[in-house]
mmCIF file of C-alpha atoms and ligand atoms in Angstrom:
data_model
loop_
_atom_site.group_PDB
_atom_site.id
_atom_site.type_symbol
_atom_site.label_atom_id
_atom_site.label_comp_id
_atom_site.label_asym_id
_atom_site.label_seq_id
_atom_site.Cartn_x
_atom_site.Cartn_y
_atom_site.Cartn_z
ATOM 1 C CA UNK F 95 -7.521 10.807 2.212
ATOM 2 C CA UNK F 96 -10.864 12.699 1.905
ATOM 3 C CA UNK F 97 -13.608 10.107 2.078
ATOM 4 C CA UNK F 98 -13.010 8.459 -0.951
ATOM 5 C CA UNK F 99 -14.582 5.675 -0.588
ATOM 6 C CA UNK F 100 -18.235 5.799 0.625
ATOM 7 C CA UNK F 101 -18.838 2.116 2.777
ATOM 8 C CA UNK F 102 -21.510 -0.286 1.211
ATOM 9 C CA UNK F 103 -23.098 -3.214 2.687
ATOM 10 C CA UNK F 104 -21.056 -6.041 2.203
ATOM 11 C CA UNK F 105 -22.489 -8.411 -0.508
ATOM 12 C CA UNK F 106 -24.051 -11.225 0.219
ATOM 13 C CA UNK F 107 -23.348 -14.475 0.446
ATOM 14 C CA UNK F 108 -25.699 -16.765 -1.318
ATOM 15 C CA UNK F 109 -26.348 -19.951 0.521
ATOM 16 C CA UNK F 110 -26.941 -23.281 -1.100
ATOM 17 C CA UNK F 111 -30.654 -23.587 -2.157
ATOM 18 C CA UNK F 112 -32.674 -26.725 0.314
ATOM 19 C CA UNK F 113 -33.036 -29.082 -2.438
ATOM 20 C CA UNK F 114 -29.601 -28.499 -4.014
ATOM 21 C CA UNK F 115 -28.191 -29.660 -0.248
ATOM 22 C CA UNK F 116 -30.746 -32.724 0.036
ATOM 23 C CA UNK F 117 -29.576 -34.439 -3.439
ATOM 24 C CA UNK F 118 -26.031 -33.894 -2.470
ATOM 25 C CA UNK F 119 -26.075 -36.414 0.842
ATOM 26 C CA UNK F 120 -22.492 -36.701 0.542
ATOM 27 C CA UNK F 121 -20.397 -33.746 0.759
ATOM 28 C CA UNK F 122 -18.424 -32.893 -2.078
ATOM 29 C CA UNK F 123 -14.928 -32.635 -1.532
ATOM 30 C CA UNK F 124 -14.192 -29.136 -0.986
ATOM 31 C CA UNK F 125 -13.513 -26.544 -3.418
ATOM 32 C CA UNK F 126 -9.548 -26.511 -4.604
ATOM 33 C CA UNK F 127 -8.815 -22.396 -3.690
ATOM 34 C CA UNK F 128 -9.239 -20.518 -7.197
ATOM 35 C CA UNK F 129 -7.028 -17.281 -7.668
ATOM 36 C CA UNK F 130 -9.314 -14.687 -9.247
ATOM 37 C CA UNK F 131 -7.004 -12.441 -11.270
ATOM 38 C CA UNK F 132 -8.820 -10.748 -13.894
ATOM 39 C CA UNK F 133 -9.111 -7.777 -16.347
ATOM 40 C CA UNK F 134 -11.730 -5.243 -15.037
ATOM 41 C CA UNK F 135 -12.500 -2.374 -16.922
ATOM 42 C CA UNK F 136 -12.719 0.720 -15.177
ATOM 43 C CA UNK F 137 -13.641 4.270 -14.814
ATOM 44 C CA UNK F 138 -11.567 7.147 -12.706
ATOM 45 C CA UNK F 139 -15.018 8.132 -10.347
ATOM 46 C CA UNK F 140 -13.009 10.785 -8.603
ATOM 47 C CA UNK F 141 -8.835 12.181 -8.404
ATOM 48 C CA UNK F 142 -8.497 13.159 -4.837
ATOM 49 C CA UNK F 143 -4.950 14.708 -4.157
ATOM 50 C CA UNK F 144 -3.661 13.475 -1.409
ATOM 51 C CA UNK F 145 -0.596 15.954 -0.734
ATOM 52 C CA UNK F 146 1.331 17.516 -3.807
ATOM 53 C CA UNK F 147 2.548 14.580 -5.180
ATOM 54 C CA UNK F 148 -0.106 11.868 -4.216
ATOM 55 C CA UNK F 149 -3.084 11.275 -5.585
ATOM 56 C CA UNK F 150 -6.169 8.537 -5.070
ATOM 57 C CA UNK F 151 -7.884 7.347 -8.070
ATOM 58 C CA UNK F 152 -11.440 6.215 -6.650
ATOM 59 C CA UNK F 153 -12.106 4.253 -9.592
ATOM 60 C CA UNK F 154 -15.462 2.883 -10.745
ATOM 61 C CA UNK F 155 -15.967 -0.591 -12.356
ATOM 62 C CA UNK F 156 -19.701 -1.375 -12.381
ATOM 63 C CA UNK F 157 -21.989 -3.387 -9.918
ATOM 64 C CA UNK F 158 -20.196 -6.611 -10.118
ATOM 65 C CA UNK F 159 -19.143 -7.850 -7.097
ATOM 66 C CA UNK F 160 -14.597 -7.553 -6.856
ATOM 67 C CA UNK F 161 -13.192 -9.859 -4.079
ATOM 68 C CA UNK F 162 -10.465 -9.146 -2.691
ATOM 69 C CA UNK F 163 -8.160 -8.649 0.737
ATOM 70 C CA UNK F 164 -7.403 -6.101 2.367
ATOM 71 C CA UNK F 165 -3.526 -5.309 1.514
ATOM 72 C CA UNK F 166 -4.175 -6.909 -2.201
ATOM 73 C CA UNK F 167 -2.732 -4.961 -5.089
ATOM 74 C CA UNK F 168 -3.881 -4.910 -8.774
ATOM 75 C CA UNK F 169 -1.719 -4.086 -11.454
ATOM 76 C CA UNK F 170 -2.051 -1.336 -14.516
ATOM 77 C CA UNK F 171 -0.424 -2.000 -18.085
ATOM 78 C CA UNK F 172 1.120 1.507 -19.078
ATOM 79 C CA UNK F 173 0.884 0.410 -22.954
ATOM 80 C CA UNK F 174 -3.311 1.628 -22.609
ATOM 81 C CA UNK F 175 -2.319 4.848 -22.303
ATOM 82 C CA UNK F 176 -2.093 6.797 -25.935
ATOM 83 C CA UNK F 177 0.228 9.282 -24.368
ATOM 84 C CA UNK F 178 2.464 7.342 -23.138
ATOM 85 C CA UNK F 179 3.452 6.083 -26.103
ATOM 86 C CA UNK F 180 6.918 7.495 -27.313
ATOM 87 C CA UNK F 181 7.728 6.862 -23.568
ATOM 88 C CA UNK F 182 7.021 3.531 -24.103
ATOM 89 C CA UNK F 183 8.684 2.676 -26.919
ATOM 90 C CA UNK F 184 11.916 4.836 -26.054
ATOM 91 C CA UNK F 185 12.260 3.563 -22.754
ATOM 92 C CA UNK F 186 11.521 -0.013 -24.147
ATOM 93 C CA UNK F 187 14.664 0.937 -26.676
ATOM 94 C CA UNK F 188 16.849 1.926 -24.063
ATOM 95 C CA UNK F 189 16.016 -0.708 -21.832
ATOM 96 C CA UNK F 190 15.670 -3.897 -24.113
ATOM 97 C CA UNK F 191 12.567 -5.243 -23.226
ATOM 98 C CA UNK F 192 9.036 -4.561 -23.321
ATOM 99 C CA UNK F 193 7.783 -2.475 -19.861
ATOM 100 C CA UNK F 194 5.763 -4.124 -17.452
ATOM 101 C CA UNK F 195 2.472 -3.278 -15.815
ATOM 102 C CA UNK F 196 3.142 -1.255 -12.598
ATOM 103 C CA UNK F 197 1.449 -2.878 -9.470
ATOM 104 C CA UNK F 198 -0.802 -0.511 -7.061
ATOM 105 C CA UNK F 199 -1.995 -1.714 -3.381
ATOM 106 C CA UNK F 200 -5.762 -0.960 -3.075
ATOM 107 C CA UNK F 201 -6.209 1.760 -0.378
ATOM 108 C CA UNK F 202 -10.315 0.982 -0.845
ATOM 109 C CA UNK F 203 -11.158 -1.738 1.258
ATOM 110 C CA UNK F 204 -13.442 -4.856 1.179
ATOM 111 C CA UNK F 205 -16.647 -3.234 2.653
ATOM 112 C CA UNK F 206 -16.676 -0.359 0.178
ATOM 113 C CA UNK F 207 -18.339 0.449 -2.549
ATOM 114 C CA UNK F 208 -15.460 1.411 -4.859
ATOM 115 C CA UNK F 209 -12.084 0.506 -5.397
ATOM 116 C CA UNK F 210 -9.477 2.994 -4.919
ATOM 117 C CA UNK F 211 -5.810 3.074 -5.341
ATOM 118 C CA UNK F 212 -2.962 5.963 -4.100
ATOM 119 C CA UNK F 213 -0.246 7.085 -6.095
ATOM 120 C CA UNK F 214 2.439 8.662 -5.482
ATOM 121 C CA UNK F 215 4.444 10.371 -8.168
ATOM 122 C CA UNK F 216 8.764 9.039 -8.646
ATOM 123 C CA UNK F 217 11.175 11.887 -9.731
ATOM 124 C CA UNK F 218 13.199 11.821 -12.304
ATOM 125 C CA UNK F 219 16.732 13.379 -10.635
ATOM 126 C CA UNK F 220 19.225 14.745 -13.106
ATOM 127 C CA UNK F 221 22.395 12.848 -12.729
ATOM 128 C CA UNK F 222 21.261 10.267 -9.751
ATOM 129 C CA UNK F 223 18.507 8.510 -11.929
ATOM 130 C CA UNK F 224 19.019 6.589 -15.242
ATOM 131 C CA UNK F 225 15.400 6.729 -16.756
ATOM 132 C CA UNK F 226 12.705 8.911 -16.125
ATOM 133 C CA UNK F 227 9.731 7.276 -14.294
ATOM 134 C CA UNK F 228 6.865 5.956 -16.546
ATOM 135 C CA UNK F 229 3.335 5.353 -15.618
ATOM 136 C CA UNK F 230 3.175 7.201 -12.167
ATOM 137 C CA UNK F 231 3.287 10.811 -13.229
ATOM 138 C CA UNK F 232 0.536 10.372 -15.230
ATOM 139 C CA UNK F 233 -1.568 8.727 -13.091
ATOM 140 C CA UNK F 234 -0.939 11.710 -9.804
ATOM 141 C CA UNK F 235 -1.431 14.159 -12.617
ATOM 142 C CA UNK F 236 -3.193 13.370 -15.815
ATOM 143 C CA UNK F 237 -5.825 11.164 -14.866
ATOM 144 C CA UNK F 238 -8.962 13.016 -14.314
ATOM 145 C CA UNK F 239 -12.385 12.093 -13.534
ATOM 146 C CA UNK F 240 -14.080 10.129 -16.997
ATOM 147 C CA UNK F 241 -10.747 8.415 -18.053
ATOM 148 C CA UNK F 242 -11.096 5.145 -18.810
ATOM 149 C CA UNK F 243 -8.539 1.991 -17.645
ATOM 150 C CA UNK F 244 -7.930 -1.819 -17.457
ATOM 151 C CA UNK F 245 -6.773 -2.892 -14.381
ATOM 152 C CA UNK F 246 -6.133 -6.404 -13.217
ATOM 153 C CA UNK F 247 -6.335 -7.682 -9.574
ATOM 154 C CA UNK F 248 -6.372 -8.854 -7.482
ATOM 155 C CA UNK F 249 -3.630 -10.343 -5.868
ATOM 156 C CA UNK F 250 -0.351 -10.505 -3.292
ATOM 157 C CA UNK F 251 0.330 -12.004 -0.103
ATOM 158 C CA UNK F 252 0.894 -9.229 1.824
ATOM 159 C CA UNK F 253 -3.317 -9.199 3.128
ATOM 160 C CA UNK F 254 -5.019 -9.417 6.776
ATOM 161 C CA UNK F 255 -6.009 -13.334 6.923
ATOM 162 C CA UNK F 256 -9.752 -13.472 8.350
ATOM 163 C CA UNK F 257 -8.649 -15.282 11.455
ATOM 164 C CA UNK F 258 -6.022 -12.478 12.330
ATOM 165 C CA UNK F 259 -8.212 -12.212 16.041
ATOM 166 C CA UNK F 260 -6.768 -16.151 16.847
ATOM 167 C CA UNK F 261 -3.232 -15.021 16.465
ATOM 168 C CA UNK F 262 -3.304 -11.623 17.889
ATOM 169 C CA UNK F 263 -4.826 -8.529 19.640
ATOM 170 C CA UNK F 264 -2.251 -6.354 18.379
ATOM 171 C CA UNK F 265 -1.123 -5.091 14.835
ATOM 172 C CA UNK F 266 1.632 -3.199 14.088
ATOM 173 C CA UNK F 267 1.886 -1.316 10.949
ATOM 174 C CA UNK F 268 5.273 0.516 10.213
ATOM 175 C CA UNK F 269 5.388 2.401 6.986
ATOM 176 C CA UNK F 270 6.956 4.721 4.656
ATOM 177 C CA UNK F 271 4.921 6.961 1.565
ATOM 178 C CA UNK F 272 3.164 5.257 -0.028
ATOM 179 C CA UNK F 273 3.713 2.110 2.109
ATOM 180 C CA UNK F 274 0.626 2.858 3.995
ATOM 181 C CA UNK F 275 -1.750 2.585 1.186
ATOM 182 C CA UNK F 276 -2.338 -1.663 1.428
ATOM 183 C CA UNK F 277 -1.766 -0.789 5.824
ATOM 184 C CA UNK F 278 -5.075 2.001 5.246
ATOM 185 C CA UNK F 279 -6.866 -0.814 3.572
ATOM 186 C CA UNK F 280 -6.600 -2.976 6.470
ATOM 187 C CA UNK F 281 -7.120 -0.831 9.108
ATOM 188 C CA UNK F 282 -9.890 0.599 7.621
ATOM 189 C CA UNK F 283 -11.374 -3.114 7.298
ATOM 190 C CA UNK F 284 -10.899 -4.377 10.847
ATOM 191 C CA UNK F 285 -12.406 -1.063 12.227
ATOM 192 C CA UNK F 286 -15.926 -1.815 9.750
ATOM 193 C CA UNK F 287 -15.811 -5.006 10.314
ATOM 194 C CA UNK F 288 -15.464 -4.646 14.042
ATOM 195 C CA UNK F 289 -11.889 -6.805 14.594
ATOM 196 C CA UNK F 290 -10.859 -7.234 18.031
ATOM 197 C CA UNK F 291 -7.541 -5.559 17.464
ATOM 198 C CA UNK F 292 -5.594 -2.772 18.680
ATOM 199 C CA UNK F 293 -3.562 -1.395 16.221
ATOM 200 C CA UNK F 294 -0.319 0.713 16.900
ATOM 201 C CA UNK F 295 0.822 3.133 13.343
ATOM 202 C CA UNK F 296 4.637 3.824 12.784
ATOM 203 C CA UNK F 297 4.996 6.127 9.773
ATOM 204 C CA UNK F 298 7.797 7.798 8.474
ATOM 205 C CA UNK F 299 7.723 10.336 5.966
ATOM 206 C CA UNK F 300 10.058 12.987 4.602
ATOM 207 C CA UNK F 301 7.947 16.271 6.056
ATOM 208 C CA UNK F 302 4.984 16.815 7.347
ATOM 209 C CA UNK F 303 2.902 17.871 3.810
ATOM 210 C CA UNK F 304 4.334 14.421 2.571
ATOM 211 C CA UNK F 305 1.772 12.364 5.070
ATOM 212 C CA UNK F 306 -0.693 10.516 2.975
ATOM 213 C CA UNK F 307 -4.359 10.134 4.812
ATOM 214 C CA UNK F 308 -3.045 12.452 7.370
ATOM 215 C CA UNK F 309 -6.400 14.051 8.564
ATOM 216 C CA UNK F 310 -8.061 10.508 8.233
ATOM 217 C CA UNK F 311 -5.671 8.677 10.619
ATOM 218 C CA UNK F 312 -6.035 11.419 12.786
ATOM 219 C CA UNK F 313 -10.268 10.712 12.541
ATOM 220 C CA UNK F 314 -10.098 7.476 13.253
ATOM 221 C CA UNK F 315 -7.682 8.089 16.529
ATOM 222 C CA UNK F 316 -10.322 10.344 17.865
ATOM 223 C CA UNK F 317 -13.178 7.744 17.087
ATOM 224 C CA UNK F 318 -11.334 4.980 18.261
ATOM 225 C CA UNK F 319 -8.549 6.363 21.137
ATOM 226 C CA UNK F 320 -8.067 3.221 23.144
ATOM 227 C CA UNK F 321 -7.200 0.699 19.784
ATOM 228 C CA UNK F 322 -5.621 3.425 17.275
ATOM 229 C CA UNK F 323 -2.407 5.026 18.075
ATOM 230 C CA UNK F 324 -0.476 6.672 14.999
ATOM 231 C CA UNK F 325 3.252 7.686 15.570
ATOM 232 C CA UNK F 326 4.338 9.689 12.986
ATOM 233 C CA UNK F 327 8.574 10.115 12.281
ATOM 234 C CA UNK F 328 9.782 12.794 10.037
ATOM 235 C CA UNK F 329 12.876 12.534 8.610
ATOM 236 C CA UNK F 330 13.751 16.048 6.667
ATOM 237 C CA UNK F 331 11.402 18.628 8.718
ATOM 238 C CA UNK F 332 12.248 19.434 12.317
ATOM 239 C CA UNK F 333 9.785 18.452 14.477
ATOM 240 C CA UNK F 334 9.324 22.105 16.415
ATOM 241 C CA UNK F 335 5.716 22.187 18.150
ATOM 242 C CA UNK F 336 4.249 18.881 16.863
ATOM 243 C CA UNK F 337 6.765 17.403 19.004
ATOM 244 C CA UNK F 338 3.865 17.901 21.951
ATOM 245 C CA UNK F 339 1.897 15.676 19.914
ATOM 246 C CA UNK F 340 4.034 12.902 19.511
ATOM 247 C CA UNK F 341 5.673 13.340 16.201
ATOM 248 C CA UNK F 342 9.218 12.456 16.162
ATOM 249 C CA UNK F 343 11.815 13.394 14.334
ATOM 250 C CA UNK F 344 14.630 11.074 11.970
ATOM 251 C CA UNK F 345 13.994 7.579 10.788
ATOM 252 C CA UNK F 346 12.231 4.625 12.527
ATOM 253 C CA UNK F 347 14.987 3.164 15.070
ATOM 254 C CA UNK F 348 15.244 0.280 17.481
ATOM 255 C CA UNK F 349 14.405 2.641 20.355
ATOM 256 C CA UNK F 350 11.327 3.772 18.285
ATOM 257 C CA UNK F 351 10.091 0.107 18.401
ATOM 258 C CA UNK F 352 10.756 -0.691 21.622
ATOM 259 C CA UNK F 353 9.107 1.979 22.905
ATOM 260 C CA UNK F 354 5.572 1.742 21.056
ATOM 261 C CA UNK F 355 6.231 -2.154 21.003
ATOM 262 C CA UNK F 356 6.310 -3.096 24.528
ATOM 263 C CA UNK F 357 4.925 -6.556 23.624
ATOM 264 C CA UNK F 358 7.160 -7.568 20.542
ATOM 265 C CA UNK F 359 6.232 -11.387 21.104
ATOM 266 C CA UNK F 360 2.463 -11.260 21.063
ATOM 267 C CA UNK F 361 2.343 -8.619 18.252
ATOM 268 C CA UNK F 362 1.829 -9.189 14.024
ATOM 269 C CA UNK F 363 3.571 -6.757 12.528
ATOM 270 C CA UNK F 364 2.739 -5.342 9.051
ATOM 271 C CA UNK F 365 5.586 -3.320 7.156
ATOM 272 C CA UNK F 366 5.807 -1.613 3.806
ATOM 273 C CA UNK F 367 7.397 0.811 1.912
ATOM 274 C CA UNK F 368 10.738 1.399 -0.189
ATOM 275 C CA UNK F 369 13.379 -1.752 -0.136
ATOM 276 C CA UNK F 370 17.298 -2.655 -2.124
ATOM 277 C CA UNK F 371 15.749 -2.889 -5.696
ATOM 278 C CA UNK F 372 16.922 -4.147 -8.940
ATOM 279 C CA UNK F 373 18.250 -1.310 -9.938
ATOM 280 C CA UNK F 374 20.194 -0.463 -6.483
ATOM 281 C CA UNK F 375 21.865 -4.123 -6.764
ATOM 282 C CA UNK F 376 23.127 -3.483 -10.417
ATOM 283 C CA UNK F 377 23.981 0.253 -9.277
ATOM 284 C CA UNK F 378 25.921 -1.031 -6.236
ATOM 285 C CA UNK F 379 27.303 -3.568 -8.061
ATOM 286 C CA UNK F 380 29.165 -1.566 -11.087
ATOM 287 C CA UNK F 381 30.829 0.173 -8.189
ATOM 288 C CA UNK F 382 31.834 -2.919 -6.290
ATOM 289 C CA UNK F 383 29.918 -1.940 -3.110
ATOM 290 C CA UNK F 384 26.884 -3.810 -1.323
ATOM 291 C CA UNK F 385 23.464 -1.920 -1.639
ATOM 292 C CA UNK F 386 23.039 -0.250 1.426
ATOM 293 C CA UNK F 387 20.074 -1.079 3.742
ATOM 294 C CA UNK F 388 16.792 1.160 2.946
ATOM 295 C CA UNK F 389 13.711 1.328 5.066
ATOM 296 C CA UNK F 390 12.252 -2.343 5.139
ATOM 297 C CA UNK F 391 15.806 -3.878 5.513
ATOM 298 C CA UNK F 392 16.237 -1.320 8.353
ATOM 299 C CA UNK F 393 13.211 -2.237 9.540
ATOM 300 C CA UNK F 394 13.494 -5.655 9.462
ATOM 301 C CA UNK F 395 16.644 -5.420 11.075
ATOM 302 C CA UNK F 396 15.009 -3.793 14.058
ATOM 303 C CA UNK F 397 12.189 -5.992 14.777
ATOM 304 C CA UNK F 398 14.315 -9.264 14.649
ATOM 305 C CA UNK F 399 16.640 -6.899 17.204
ATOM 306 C CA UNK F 400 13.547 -6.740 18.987
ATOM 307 C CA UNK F 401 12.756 -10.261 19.231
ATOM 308 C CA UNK F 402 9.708 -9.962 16.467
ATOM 309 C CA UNK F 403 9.996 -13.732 14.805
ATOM 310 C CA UNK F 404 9.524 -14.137 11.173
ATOM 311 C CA UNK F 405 6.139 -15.945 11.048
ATOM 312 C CA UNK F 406 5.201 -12.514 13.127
ATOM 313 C CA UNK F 407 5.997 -10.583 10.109
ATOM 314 C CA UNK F 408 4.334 -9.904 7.036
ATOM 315 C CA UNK F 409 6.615 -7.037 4.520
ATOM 316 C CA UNK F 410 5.968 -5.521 1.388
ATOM 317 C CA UNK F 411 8.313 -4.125 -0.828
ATOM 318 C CA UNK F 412 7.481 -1.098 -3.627
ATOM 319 C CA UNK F 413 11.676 -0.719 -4.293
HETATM 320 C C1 FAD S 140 3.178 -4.904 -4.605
HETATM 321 C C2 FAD S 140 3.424 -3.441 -4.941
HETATM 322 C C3 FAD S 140 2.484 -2.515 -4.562
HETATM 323 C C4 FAD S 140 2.693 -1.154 -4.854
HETATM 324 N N1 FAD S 140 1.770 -0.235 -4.449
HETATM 325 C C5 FAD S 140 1.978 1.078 -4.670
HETATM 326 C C6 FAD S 140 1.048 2.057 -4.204
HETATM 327 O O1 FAD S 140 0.042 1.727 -3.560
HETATM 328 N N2 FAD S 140 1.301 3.360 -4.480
HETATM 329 C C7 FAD S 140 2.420 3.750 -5.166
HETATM 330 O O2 FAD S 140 2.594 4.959 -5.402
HETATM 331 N N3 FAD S 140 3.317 2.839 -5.630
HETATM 332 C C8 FAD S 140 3.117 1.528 -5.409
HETATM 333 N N4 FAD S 140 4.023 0.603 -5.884
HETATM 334 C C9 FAD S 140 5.117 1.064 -6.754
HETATM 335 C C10 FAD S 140 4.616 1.086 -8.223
HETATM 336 O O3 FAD S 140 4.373 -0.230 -8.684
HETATM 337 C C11 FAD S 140 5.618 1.701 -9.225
HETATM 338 O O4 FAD S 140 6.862 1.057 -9.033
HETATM 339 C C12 FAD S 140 5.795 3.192 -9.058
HETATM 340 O O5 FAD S 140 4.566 3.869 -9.255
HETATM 341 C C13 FAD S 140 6.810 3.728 -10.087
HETATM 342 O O6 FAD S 140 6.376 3.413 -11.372
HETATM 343 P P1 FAD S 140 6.783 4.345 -12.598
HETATM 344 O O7 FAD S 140 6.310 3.676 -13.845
HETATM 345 O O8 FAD S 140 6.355 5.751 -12.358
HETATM 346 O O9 FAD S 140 8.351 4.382 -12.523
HETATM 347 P P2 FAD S 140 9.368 3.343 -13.228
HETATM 348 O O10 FAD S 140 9.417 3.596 -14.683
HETATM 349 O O11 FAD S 140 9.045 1.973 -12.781
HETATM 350 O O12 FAD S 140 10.705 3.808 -12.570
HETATM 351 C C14 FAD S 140 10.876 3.757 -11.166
HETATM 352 C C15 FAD S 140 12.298 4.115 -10.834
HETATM 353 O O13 FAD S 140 13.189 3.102 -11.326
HETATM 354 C C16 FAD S 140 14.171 3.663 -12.149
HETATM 355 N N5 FAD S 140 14.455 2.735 -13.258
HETATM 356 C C17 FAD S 140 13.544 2.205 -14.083
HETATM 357 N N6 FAD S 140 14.163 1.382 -14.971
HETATM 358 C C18 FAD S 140 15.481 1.435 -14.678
HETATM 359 C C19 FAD S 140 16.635 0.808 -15.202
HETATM 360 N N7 FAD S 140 16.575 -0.050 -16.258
HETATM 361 N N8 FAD S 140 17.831 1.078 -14.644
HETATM 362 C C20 FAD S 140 17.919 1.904 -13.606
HETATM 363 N N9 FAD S 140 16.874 2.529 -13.056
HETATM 364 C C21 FAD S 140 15.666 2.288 -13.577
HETATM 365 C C22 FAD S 140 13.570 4.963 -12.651
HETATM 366 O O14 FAD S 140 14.582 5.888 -12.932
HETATM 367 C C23 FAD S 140 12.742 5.428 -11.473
HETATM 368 O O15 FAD S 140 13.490 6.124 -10.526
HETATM 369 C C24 FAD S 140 3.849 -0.749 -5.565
HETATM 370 C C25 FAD S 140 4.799 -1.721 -5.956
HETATM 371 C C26 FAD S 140 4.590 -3.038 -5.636
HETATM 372 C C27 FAD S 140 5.635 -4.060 -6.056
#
């Protein structure tokens, strides 16, 4: 991703006025934690493409101040958009019920001045898939710069807790697509906000044109060499001269892991991308059959192969 999102101060943090604290001698019990989900109204600033089929919507939403984690998503209601419309209320026909608001991860993070989100674009494929996909087309490729949304955020539990540095020196991120987006966030975070964290990148993508923040991973390894390495795995294009610099070729595999992972028990591992969804269940079951694995099962697989525990795991799921 181009520089999408310029880095602002962080905000700060107003502390509690002298004579506030001395007519308050006893502490008030503390604060019960509030989730702030909320609309926000907001403004595409910029539609960077990413690759052909990926774009980031830098949007802007004012000066207020948005918290939120890095690895939080927001979500967008398709029903905003006019031209979506028929869609809408023919896929709503088909379907039986009313279509729900399609969740993004934020790719901005924290310490910068806007929020951003990446999307990239499903296909409809004649024969394989039953209903064409809704809201993400139009947001890779008819969202310019000036159009208007509501988005809501910010939420999920998939986000880098602020005391990462007592559990671990060492975060691994495995990823497919657009799996990386809420992974960019967080990277991008501990790097600003100066973590003390290595972090080791396994990301699989179809071909080479299909990597999303390509050029930017590859900044950030040069800027930071000893705590960055990225290991990219492509599963459709053969690997030819890149193979010099470390890209592999076919999908993530035990050996993969325990090769870039030679310290499963001491690492946090952070994994996203496609997973067994609704519709593979119902698809699998009509012909009797269990779904079969896709990337985070297979990946999960791996790392408990690899002697990765649960509590060292935190996956996210966009099947
Ligand atoms: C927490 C979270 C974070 C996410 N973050 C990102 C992100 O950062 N970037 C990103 O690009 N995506 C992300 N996603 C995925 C995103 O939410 C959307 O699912 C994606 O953009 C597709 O939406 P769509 O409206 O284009 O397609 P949809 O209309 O949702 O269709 C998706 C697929 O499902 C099939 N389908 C739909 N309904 C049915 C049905 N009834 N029966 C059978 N098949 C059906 C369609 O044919 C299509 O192939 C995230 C998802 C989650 C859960």
């Amino acid at each position: 991703m181009a520089e999408a999102t310029p880095a602002g101060s962080p905000p700060p943090v107003p502390a509690p006025s002298p004579a506030a604290a001395a007519a308050a001698p006893i502490a008030p019990p503390p604060e019960p934690v509030r989730r702030k989900i909320k609309e926000v109204e907001a403004m595409v600033a910029d539609a960077i493409a990413e690759t052909d089929d990926t774009t980031t919507l830098v949007l802007f939403t004012g000066n207020d101040t948005l918290e939120y984690k890095p690895g939080h998503f927001l979500t967008i209601d398709p029903h905003q958009f006019a031209a979506l419309d028929r869609w809408l209320r023919f896929l709503e026909d088909q379907k039986g019920k009313r279509e729900s608001p399609r969740a993004y991860s934020l790719a901005s993070a924290p310490h910068e001045k806007y929020l951003a989100i990446t999307v990239k674009e499903e296909y409809y494929v004649s024969g394989q898939t039953k209903y064409p996909p809704l809201l993400s087309p139009t947001l890779v490729k008819r969202t310019p710069r000036g159009t208007k949304m509501t988005i809501t955020g910010f939420t999920g539990a998939y986000f880098l807790p602020p005391d990462i540095e007592s559990h671990t020196d060492h975060l691994v991120h495995i990823c497919a697509g657009s799996g990386m987006v809420p992974n960019w966030s967080i990277i991008k975070h501990a790097f600003a906000t100066g973590l003390k964290l290595r972090h080791t990148v396994i990301y699989s993508n179809k071909t080479w044109d299909d990597i999303i923040y390509r050029r930017d991973l590859d900044d950030l390894q040069r800027k930071y060499p000893e705590q960055l390495r990225v290991v990219h795995t492509l599963t459709r294009d053969s690997v030819g001269i890149r193979a010099s610099q470390g890209v592999r070729h076919g999908r993530i595999s035990l050996e993969l892991l325990k090769e870039v992972v030679p310290d499963p028990s001491a690492v946090r591992v952070y994994t996203c991308g496609p997973a067994i969804g609704v519709w593979d269940r119902q698809a699998a079951k009509a012909k009797g059959e269990q779904p079969a694995p896709r990337f985070l099962e297979a990946v999960l697989g791996c790392l408990e192969q690899l002697g990765v525990q649960k509590q060292q795991i935190r996956h996210e799921s966009y099947g």
